Short mmCIF file of C-alpha atoms and ligand atoms in Angstrom, two decimals:
data_model
loop_
_atom_site.label_atom_id
_atom_site.label_comp_id
_atom_site.label_asym_id
_atom_site.label_seq_id
_atom_site.Cartn_x
_atom_site.Cartn_y
_atom_site.Cartn_z
CA MET A 1 0.59 -4.25 13.99
CA LEU A 2 1.38 -7.12 11.64
CA VAL A 3 3.37 -5.49 8.85
CA CYS A 4 4.29 -1.97 10.00
CA ASP A 5 8.04 -2.42 9.48
CA ARG A 6 10.45 -4.49 7.41
CA HIS A 7 11.09 -6.87 10.31
CA ARG A 8 7.43 -7.89 10.48
CA GLN A 9 7.01 -7.82 6.70
CA ALA A 10 9.99 -10.20 6.46
CA ILE A 11 8.28 -12.68 8.80
CA ALA A 12 5.10 -12.56 6.71
CA LEU A 13 6.98 -13.00 3.44
CA LYS A 14 9.47 -15.56 4.81
CA THR A 15 12.56 -13.53 3.96
CA THR A 16 15.01 -11.20 5.74
CA PRO A 17 14.25 -7.53 6.53
CA GLY A 18 16.90 -6.22 4.12
CA ASN A 19 15.53 -8.37 1.33
CA VAL A 20 11.78 -7.64 1.63
CA VAL A 21 11.53 -5.33 -1.37
CA ALA A 22 13.71 -7.42 -3.70
CA HIS A 23 11.93 -10.62 -2.64
CA LEU A 24 8.48 -9.14 -3.16
CA ALA A 25 9.51 -7.82 -6.59
CA LYS A 26 10.54 -11.35 -7.58
CA MET A 27 7.28 -12.83 -6.29
CA ILE A 28 5.11 -10.27 -8.10
CA ASN A 29 6.93 -11.14 -11.33
CA LYS A 30 5.94 -14.78 -10.84
CA GLY A 31 2.27 -13.76 -11.07
CA PRO A 32 -0.66 -15.76 -9.72
CA GLY A 33 -0.31 -18.85 -7.56
CA LYS A 34 -2.66 -21.79 -7.20
CA THR A 35 -6.15 -21.71 -5.72
CA ARG A 36 -8.65 -24.52 -5.21
CA LEU A 37 -12.41 -24.07 -4.95
CA VAL A 38 -13.77 -26.04 -2.00
CA LYS A 39 -17.38 -26.55 -0.84
CA THR A 40 -16.98 -25.01 2.58
CA GLY A 41 -14.35 -23.80 5.02
CA PRO A 42 -13.74 -22.23 8.44
CA VAL A 43 -15.08 -18.86 7.28
CA LYS A 44 -18.52 -20.48 6.88
CA ALA A 45 -18.68 -21.70 10.50
CA LYS A 46 -21.14 -18.97 11.49
CA LYS A 47 -23.72 -17.52 9.12
CA LEU A 48 -25.81 -14.46 9.81
CA SER A 49 -28.35 -13.42 7.21
CA GLY A 50 -31.59 -11.43 6.93
CA LYS A 51 -32.27 -9.43 10.10
CA GLN A 52 -29.25 -11.05 11.77
CA ALA A 53 -26.82 -9.54 9.26
CA LEU A 54 -25.84 -6.34 11.04
CA PHE A 55 -22.66 -4.28 11.12
CA THR A 56 -23.28 -3.92 14.86
CA LYS A 57 -22.18 -7.57 15.29
CA ILE A 58 -18.63 -6.44 14.50
CA PRO A 59 -16.55 -4.04 16.66
CA ILE A 60 -16.05 -1.43 13.93
CA CYS A 61 -14.05 1.59 15.21
CA ILE A 62 -13.94 5.33 14.69
CA HIS A 63 -10.41 6.03 13.42
CA SER A 64 -9.93 9.77 14.08
CA PRO A 65 -11.75 12.42 16.16
CA HIS A 66 -13.67 14.23 13.39
CA ASP A 67 -14.52 11.26 11.19
CA GLY A 68 -18.10 10.94 9.98
CA GLY A 69 -18.60 7.68 11.90
CA PRO A 70 -17.13 4.22 12.26
CA TYR A 71 -15.16 2.92 9.30
CA ILE A 72 -13.91 -0.45 8.13
CA GLY A 73 -10.35 0.19 6.93
CA SER A 74 -9.30 -3.43 6.55
CA GLY A 75 -11.92 -4.73 4.11
CA MET A 76 -10.46 -6.51 1.10
CA CYS A 77 -13.33 -5.77 -1.28
CA VAL A 78 -13.89 -8.33 -4.02
CA VAL A 79 -15.89 -7.59 -7.17
CA ARG A 80 -16.45 -9.83 -10.17
CA ASP A 81 -16.57 -8.81 -13.81
CA PRO A 82 -20.06 -9.72 -15.07
CA ASP A 83 -18.69 -10.62 -18.53
CA THR A 84 -15.43 -12.44 -17.89
CA GLY A 85 -15.90 -13.62 -14.30
CA HIS A 86 -12.46 -12.20 -13.41
CA GLN A 87 -12.29 -10.76 -9.93
CA ASN A 88 -10.58 -7.68 -8.57
CA VAL A 89 -9.62 -7.19 -4.95
CA ALA A 90 -8.77 -3.84 -3.36
CA ILE A 91 -9.04 -2.26 0.06
CA HIS A 92 -11.71 0.44 -0.02
CA ARG A 93 -12.69 2.39 3.05
CA ILE A 94 -16.24 1.69 4.20
CA HIS A 95 -18.20 4.28 6.17
CA ILE A 96 -20.86 2.60 8.31
CA LYS A 97 -24.08 4.57 7.95
CA GLY A 98 -26.62 2.28 9.62
CA PRO A 99 -27.00 -1.24 11.03
CA SER A 100 -27.05 -2.76 7.56
CA HIS A 101 -25.92 -0.10 5.11
CA ALA A 102 -22.71 1.80 4.41
CA ALA A 103 -20.93 3.98 1.85
CA VAL A 104 -17.89 2.66 0.02
CA SER A 105 -15.14 4.94 -1.33
CA LEU A 106 -13.86 3.18 -4.45
CA PHE A 107 -10.13 3.66 -4.67
CA SER A 108 -9.15 1.07 -7.28
CA PRO A 109 -9.69 1.91 -10.97
CA HIS A 110 -9.93 -1.86 -11.57
CA SER A 111 -12.91 -2.18 -9.22
CA LYS A 112 -14.46 1.02 -10.54
CA ALA A 113 -14.37 -0.26 -14.12
CA ILE A 114 -16.05 -3.52 -13.12
CA LEU A 115 -18.77 -1.80 -11.07
CA GLN A 116 -19.39 0.60 -13.94
CA LYS A 117 -20.50 -2.36 -16.09
CA TYR A 118 -23.22 -3.26 -13.56
CA ALA A 119 -24.28 0.39 -13.29
CA GLU A 120 -24.63 0.74 -17.08
CA ARG A 121 -26.84 -2.36 -17.16
CA LYS A 122 -28.83 -1.13 -14.17
CA GLN A 123 -27.97 -4.33 -12.33
CA SER A 124 -27.14 -4.76 -8.67
CA ALA A 125 -23.42 -5.42 -8.16
CA PRO A 126 -22.32 -7.92 -5.55
CA MET A 127 -19.30 -7.05 -3.39
CA ALA A 128 -17.71 -9.36 -0.82
CA VAL A 129 -15.66 -7.75 1.92
CA VAL A 130 -12.96 -10.07 3.28
CA ILE A 131 -11.67 -9.08 6.72
CA GLY A 132 -8.71 -10.66 8.50
CA HIS A 133 -6.27 -13.22 7.13
CA HIS A 134 -2.56 -13.95 6.85
CA PRO A 135 -0.79 -10.61 6.09
CA CYS A 136 0.21 -11.89 2.62
CA PHE A 137 -3.44 -11.43 1.61
CA GLU A 138 -3.37 -7.77 2.60
CA ILE A 139 0.02 -7.22 0.95
CA ALA A 140 -1.23 -8.80 -2.29
CA THR A 141 -4.47 -6.80 -2.15
CA ASN A 142 -2.42 -3.59 -2.23
CA TYR A 143 -0.90 -4.58 -5.57
CA PHE A 144 -2.50 -2.30 -8.12
CA GLY A 145 -0.43 -3.10 -11.21
CA PRO A 146 -1.82 -4.79 -14.29
CA HIS A 147 -3.50 -8.22 -13.99
CA ASP A 148 -5.96 -9.26 -16.65
CA THR A 149 -6.88 -12.83 -15.93
CA TRP A 150 -6.07 -13.31 -12.26
CA HIS A 151 -6.90 -11.53 -9.03
CA GLU A 152 -4.95 -10.20 -6.08
CA HIS A 153 -5.71 -13.13 -3.78
CA GLU A 154 -4.08 -15.42 -6.34
CA LEU A 155 -0.96 -13.31 -5.88
CA ALA A 156 -1.28 -14.03 -2.14
CA ALA A 157 -0.97 -17.73 -3.06
CA THR A 158 2.37 -16.92 -4.71
CA LEU A 159 3.56 -14.95 -1.69
CA LEU A 160 2.57 -17.80 0.63
CA ASP A 161 3.80 -20.50 -1.75
CA GLU A 162 0.66 -22.46 -0.94
CA THR A 163 -2.49 -23.55 -2.75
CA ILE A 164 -5.23 -21.34 -1.32
CA GLU A 165 -8.66 -22.75 -0.66
CA MET A 166 -11.51 -20.56 -1.85
CA VAL A 167 -15.25 -20.80 -1.19
CA ARG A 168 -18.18 -19.41 -3.11
CA CYS A 169 -20.24 -16.63 -1.48
CA GLU A 170 -23.80 -17.34 -0.25
CA HIS A 171 -25.43 -14.66 -2.41
CA SER A 172 -23.17 -14.31 -5.46
CA ASP A 173 -20.60 -16.07 -7.66
CA ILE A 174 -17.72 -14.25 -5.98
CA VAL A 175 -15.10 -16.57 -4.48
CA VAL A 176 -13.32 -15.65 -1.24
CA PRO A 177 -10.56 -17.25 0.86
CA ALA A 178 -12.00 -20.15 2.88
CA HIS A 179 -9.71 -19.46 5.85
CA ALA A 180 -10.41 -15.73 6.24
CA GLU A 181 -11.87 -14.46 9.52
CA ILE A 182 -14.98 -12.61 8.34
CA ILE A 183 -16.83 -12.13 5.03
CA LEU A 184 -19.42 -9.39 4.60
CA GLU A 185 -21.59 -10.06 1.57
CA CYS A 186 -23.00 -6.82 0.23
CA GLU A 187 -24.69 -5.46 -2.83
CA ILE A 188 -24.62 -2.11 -4.58
CA LYS A 189 -28.01 -1.30 -6.08
CA PRO A 190 -27.85 0.71 -9.33
CA GLY A 191 -27.64 4.42 -8.63
CA ALA A 192 -27.87 4.07 -4.83
CA THR A 193 -25.55 6.41 -2.93
CA GLU A 194 -24.81 7.53 0.63
CA MET A 195 -22.76 10.46 1.88
CA GLU A 196 -19.23 9.40 2.77
CA GLY A 197 -16.78 11.33 4.96
CA PRO A 198 -15.22 13.24 6.52
CA PHE A 199 -12.32 10.88 7.08
CA ALA A 200 -8.77 11.59 8.26
CA GLU A 201 -6.37 10.45 5.56
CA PHE A 202 -3.11 8.52 5.45
CA HIS A 203 -1.10 11.75 5.90
CA ASN A 204 -2.93 12.89 9.09
CA TYR A 205 -5.13 15.53 7.46
CA TYR A 206 -8.75 15.87 6.49
CA ALA A 207 -8.30 16.48 2.79
CA SER A 208 -11.71 15.97 1.19
CA GLU A 209 -15.31 17.07 1.70
CA PRO A 210 -18.05 14.51 2.37
CA SER A 211 -19.55 13.37 -0.93
CA PRO A 212 -22.00 10.77 -2.25
CA LYS A 213 -20.48 7.32 -2.77
CA PRO A 214 -21.97 3.96 -3.76
CA ARG A 215 -24.24 2.55 -1.05
CA LEU A 216 -23.46 -0.92 0.28
CA ASP A 217 -26.35 -3.01 1.57
CA LEU A 218 -25.29 -5.84 3.84
CA LYS A 219 -26.92 -9.17 2.94
CA SER A 220 -25.08 -11.66 5.08
CA ILE A 221 -22.08 -12.22 7.31
CA THR A 222 -20.13 -15.44 7.45
CA MET A 223 -17.27 -15.89 9.88
CA ARG A 224 -15.02 -18.27 11.73
CA LYS A 225 -16.14 -19.71 15.05
CA ASP A 226 -14.01 -17.30 17.11
CA ALA A 227 -13.50 -14.71 14.40
CA ILE A 228 -10.96 -11.93 14.97
CA TYR A 229 -11.82 -8.49 13.65
CA ARG A 230 -8.73 -7.04 11.99
CA HIS A 231 -8.74 -3.24 12.34
CA LEU A 232 -6.50 -1.11 10.11
CA ASN A 233 -6.40 2.47 11.37
CA ALA A 234 -5.92 4.97 8.57
CA THR A 235 -3.76 7.41 10.49
CA PRO A 236 0.00 6.91 11.14
CA TYR A 237 1.83 5.04 12.56
CA THR A 238 0.05 1.75 12.03
CA ASP A 239 0.01 -0.95 9.36
CA HIS A 240 -1.98 1.18 6.95
CA GLN A 241 0.76 3.29 5.35
CA PRO A 242 3.39 0.54 5.04
CA LEU A 243 0.80 -1.82 3.53
CA ALA A 244 -0.51 0.72 1.06
CA VAL A 245 2.95 1.22 -0.47
CA LEU A 246 4.72 -2.12 -0.06
CA PRO A 247 3.90 -3.62 -3.50
CA SER A 248 4.69 -0.20 -5.01
CA GLU A 249 8.12 -0.19 -3.38
CA ALA A 250 8.72 -3.62 -4.89
CA ARG A 251 7.53 -2.57 -8.34
CA LEU A 252 9.73 0.53 -8.32
CA PHE A 253 12.70 -1.58 -7.24
CA ASP A 254 11.98 -3.89 -10.16
CA GLN A 255 11.60 -1.02 -12.63
CA LEU A 256 14.88 0.65 -11.58
CA THR A 257 16.80 -2.62 -11.50
CA ARG A 258 15.59 -3.52 -15.00
CA ARG A 259 16.93 -0.20 -16.24
CA GLY A 260 20.34 -1.33 -15.08
CA TYR A 261 20.77 0.79 -11.96
CA GLN A 262 22.46 -0.77 -8.97
CA ILE A 263 19.63 -0.44 -6.47
CA ASN A 264 19.91 -1.81 -2.94
CA ASP A 265 16.55 -0.87 -1.52
CA VAL A 266 13.54 1.40 -1.88
CA PHE A 267 11.54 2.91 0.99
CA ILE A 268 8.46 5.12 1.18
CA PRO A 269 8.55 6.20 4.83
CA PRO A 270 5.30 6.80 6.73
CA TRP A 271 7.11 9.82 8.21
CA GLY A 272 7.11 11.39 4.73
CA GLY A 273 3.32 11.24 4.50
CA LEU A 274 3.85 8.78 1.59
CA PHE A 275 4.92 11.75 -0.58
CA VAL A 276 8.64 11.01 -0.24
CA THR A 277 10.41 8.04 -1.84
CA ILE A 278 13.96 7.12 -0.86
CA ILE A 279 16.13 4.99 -3.11
CA GLN A 280 19.39 3.48 -1.93
CA MET A 281 21.83 3.00 -4.78
CA LYS A 282 25.42 2.94 -5.94
CA ALA A 283 26.16 4.78 -9.18
CA LEU A 284 29.10 4.73 -11.55
CA VAL A 285 28.43 8.33 -12.59
CA GLU A 286 26.20 11.09 -11.18
CA GLU A 287 24.02 11.04 -14.28
CA GLN A 288 22.72 7.61 -13.28
CA VAL A 289 21.49 8.98 -9.97
CA ARG A 290 19.65 11.79 -11.71
CA GLU A 291 17.98 9.39 -14.15
CA ALA A 292 17.00 6.99 -11.35
CA LEU A 293 15.49 9.90 -9.41
CA LEU A 294 13.47 11.09 -12.42
CA THR A 295 12.28 7.53 -13.09
CA THR A 296 11.15 7.38 -9.46
CA LEU A 297 9.27 10.67 -9.63
CA PHE A 298 7.30 9.59 -12.69
CA SER A 299 7.01 5.87 -12.03
CA SER A 300 3.56 4.44 -12.72
CA ALA A 301 4.20 2.03 -9.85
CA LEU A 302 3.90 4.85 -7.32
CA LEU A 303 0.85 6.82 -6.33
CA PHE A 304 1.90 9.89 -4.44
CA THR A 305 5.63 10.56 -4.85
CA LYS A 306 6.44 14.28 -4.92
CA ILE A 307 9.97 14.18 -3.52
CA ALA A 308 12.59 11.57 -4.42
CA ILE A 309 15.84 11.23 -2.50
CA ALA A 310 18.78 9.03 -3.48
CA VAL A 311 21.28 7.93 -0.84
CA ASP A 312 24.26 5.60 -0.77
CA ASP A 313 24.45 2.17 0.80
CA ASP A 314 26.11 3.45 3.98
CA ILE A 315 22.95 5.39 4.88
CA ASP A 316 20.21 3.60 6.81
CA ILE A 317 17.14 4.46 4.75
CA TYR A 318 14.85 3.41 7.60
CA ASP A 319 16.35 6.02 9.93
CA ALA A 320 15.18 9.62 9.46
CA GLN A 321 18.29 10.89 11.28
CA ASP A 322 20.55 9.19 8.77
CA ILE A 323 18.56 10.62 5.85
CA ILE A 324 18.88 14.16 7.24
CA TYR A 325 22.60 13.49 7.76
CA ALA A 326 22.93 12.59 4.07
CA LEU A 327 20.96 15.69 3.06
CA GLY A 328 23.14 17.84 5.28
CA THR A 329 26.54 16.50 4.30
CA ARG A 330 26.19 15.22 0.75
CA VAL A 331 23.98 17.70 -1.06
CA ASN A 332 25.28 20.66 -3.01
CA PRO A 333 22.10 22.74 -3.51
CA VAL A 334 23.53 24.19 -6.70
CA LYS A 335 23.85 20.90 -8.57
CA ASP A 336 22.27 18.07 -6.58
CA ILE A 337 18.67 19.27 -6.62
CA MET A 338 16.30 19.11 -9.56
CA GLN A 339 13.02 20.95 -9.33
CA ILE A 340 10.25 20.39 -11.85
CA HIS A 341 7.36 22.85 -12.11
CA GLY A 342 3.78 22.52 -13.25
CA THR A 343 3.12 18.80 -12.87
CA GLN A 344 -0.21 17.44 -11.68
CA GLY A 345 -0.58 17.23 -7.92
CA ILE A 346 -2.89 14.79 -6.21
CA PRO A 347 -6.12 15.91 -4.54
CA TYR A 348 -4.88 14.90 -1.07
CA ASP A 349 -1.83 17.20 -1.18
CA LEU A 350 -2.95 20.29 0.71
CA SER A 351 0.37 22.05 0.10
CA LEU A 352 -0.51 22.53 -3.57
CA PRO A 353 -3.05 24.97 -5.06
CA LEU A 354 -6.25 23.58 -6.57
CA ILE A 355 -6.64 23.93 -10.33
CA PRO A 356 -9.69 26.27 -10.33
CA GLU A 357 -11.18 24.72 -13.47
CA ALA A 358 -10.59 21.12 -12.40
CA PRO A 359 -10.86 20.57 -8.65
CA PRO A 360 -9.95 18.41 -6.76
CA TRP A 361 -6.82 18.24 -8.96
CA ARG A 362 -3.94 20.46 -7.99
CA THR A 363 -1.02 21.98 -9.81
CA GLY A 364 2.25 20.93 -8.29
CA GLY A 365 5.85 20.07 -8.87
CA LYS A 366 8.49 17.47 -8.20
CA LEU A 367 11.72 17.56 -6.30
CA ALA A 368 14.68 15.22 -6.79
CA ILE A 369 17.60 15.27 -4.38
CA ASP A 370 20.85 13.44 -5.00
CA ALA A 371 22.19 12.83 -1.49
CA THR A 372 24.58 10.10 -2.57
CA LYS A 373 28.34 10.26 -2.18
CA PRO A 374 30.41 11.13 -5.27
CA PRO A 375 29.97 8.21 -7.69
CA LEU A 376 32.24 5.18 -8.09
CA ALA A 377 33.98 6.78 -11.09
CA LYS A 378 35.30 9.55 -8.84
CA LYS A 379 37.06 7.14 -6.50
CA ALA A 380 39.33 9.54 -4.61
CA LEU A 381 36.54 12.03 -3.96
CA ARG A 382 34.18 9.25 -2.96
CA GLU A 383 36.64 7.96 -0.37
CA LYS A 384 36.62 11.33 1.39
CA PHE A 385 32.98 10.57 2.25
CA THR A 386 33.80 7.43 4.22
CA ARG A 387 32.01 7.88 7.54
CA VAL A 388 34.28 8.05 10.55
CA ASN A 389 33.34 6.97 14.04
CA LYS A 390 34.86 7.36 17.45
CA GLN A 391 38.22 5.74 18.20
CA GLY A 392 37.60 2.14 19.30
CA TRP A 393 33.88 2.29 18.39
CA GLY A 394 32.48 -1.25 18.26
CA LYS A 395 35.77 -2.74 19.40
CA VAL A 396 35.80 -1.83 23.09
CA LEU A 397 33.56 -4.28 24.91
CA LEU A 398 32.35 -3.77 28.45
CA GLU A 399 32.78 -7.47 29.17
CA ASP A 400 36.54 -7.11 28.68
CA TYR A 401 36.72 -4.79 31.67
CA ILE A 402 34.33 -6.32 34.23
MN1 MN B 501 -6.50 -4.94 -9.30
#
């Protein structure tokens, strides 16, 4: 558990827990940091190739009881555009199907577009799977915003504020971090597929049928002398959910702040199945809250948001009890809730009906809840919502009496 909460994320990003999202937003805006190509590095200490290159050399786990087999959930998969040489890095789940072959579920549209070029040319596509490194690498890898000429590991250099050493792969032109724990060098032969799934998803459900996915053939493994296998379990409550949304939280914070809203923090709680986004803000008028909520629901920075909740700065957005308190005491169902019908729901959301003509897409809706206090413009009313605590709370100290 390296980055499962703001406290740990703050250590990784060298900031304070309350400032993680704002800090990350600033870093992402800086763009790529510096990298340096070196001849070799710690990740080349051990090399296994040919018949020695086997997935069985790594303690790959089964994540959930009914999964189709062991899965790598922590692989930062690197592909390289055959025309431009630009790389893309994304975490794709990898279903181990044999000692040296697997199926990869391509999540990133960036990676998909690159691999499509190889497929159209009937060429084998190299893919390097980077496992285990400083958490900034995993945070950066979960950035899925635009980046034309740089790749996610260069963003890690910005987050670390260091020049990152990279090494070339043994079997391709792909460059990978020289100080990573393990690199799996694989190739995807044109048209080759393997069945992938079932696999329990980020929200605790099995939400897709097994289906053919690109087949990965393992060509070599390089690793550090005493390499550590970093496992990321897909089911809550681990690092997986917080990592998957952290750059998105930062991008939404940036988007809302740029629109002029006074945003304190943004949080996509794992206890909302990643379908709920909470924004903490102070508004001059109620209309600002409604606009910020709608922006959140349709933000391109977010993947899954179905429900958006706005709370004030006296609510702890990391505490589910406090959120329910705000919903209970600050929401007038007649005017503080906006419901939108007929929007596109994501395939994973089992609460929504499938579109019969276009499965796995679903028809859904959105829900916005203003659970803030009355806005700053309504000063007297707002003051009525000042939270009261017990007489002497925080002032009576046990030490004064013993
Ligand atoms: Mn990308």
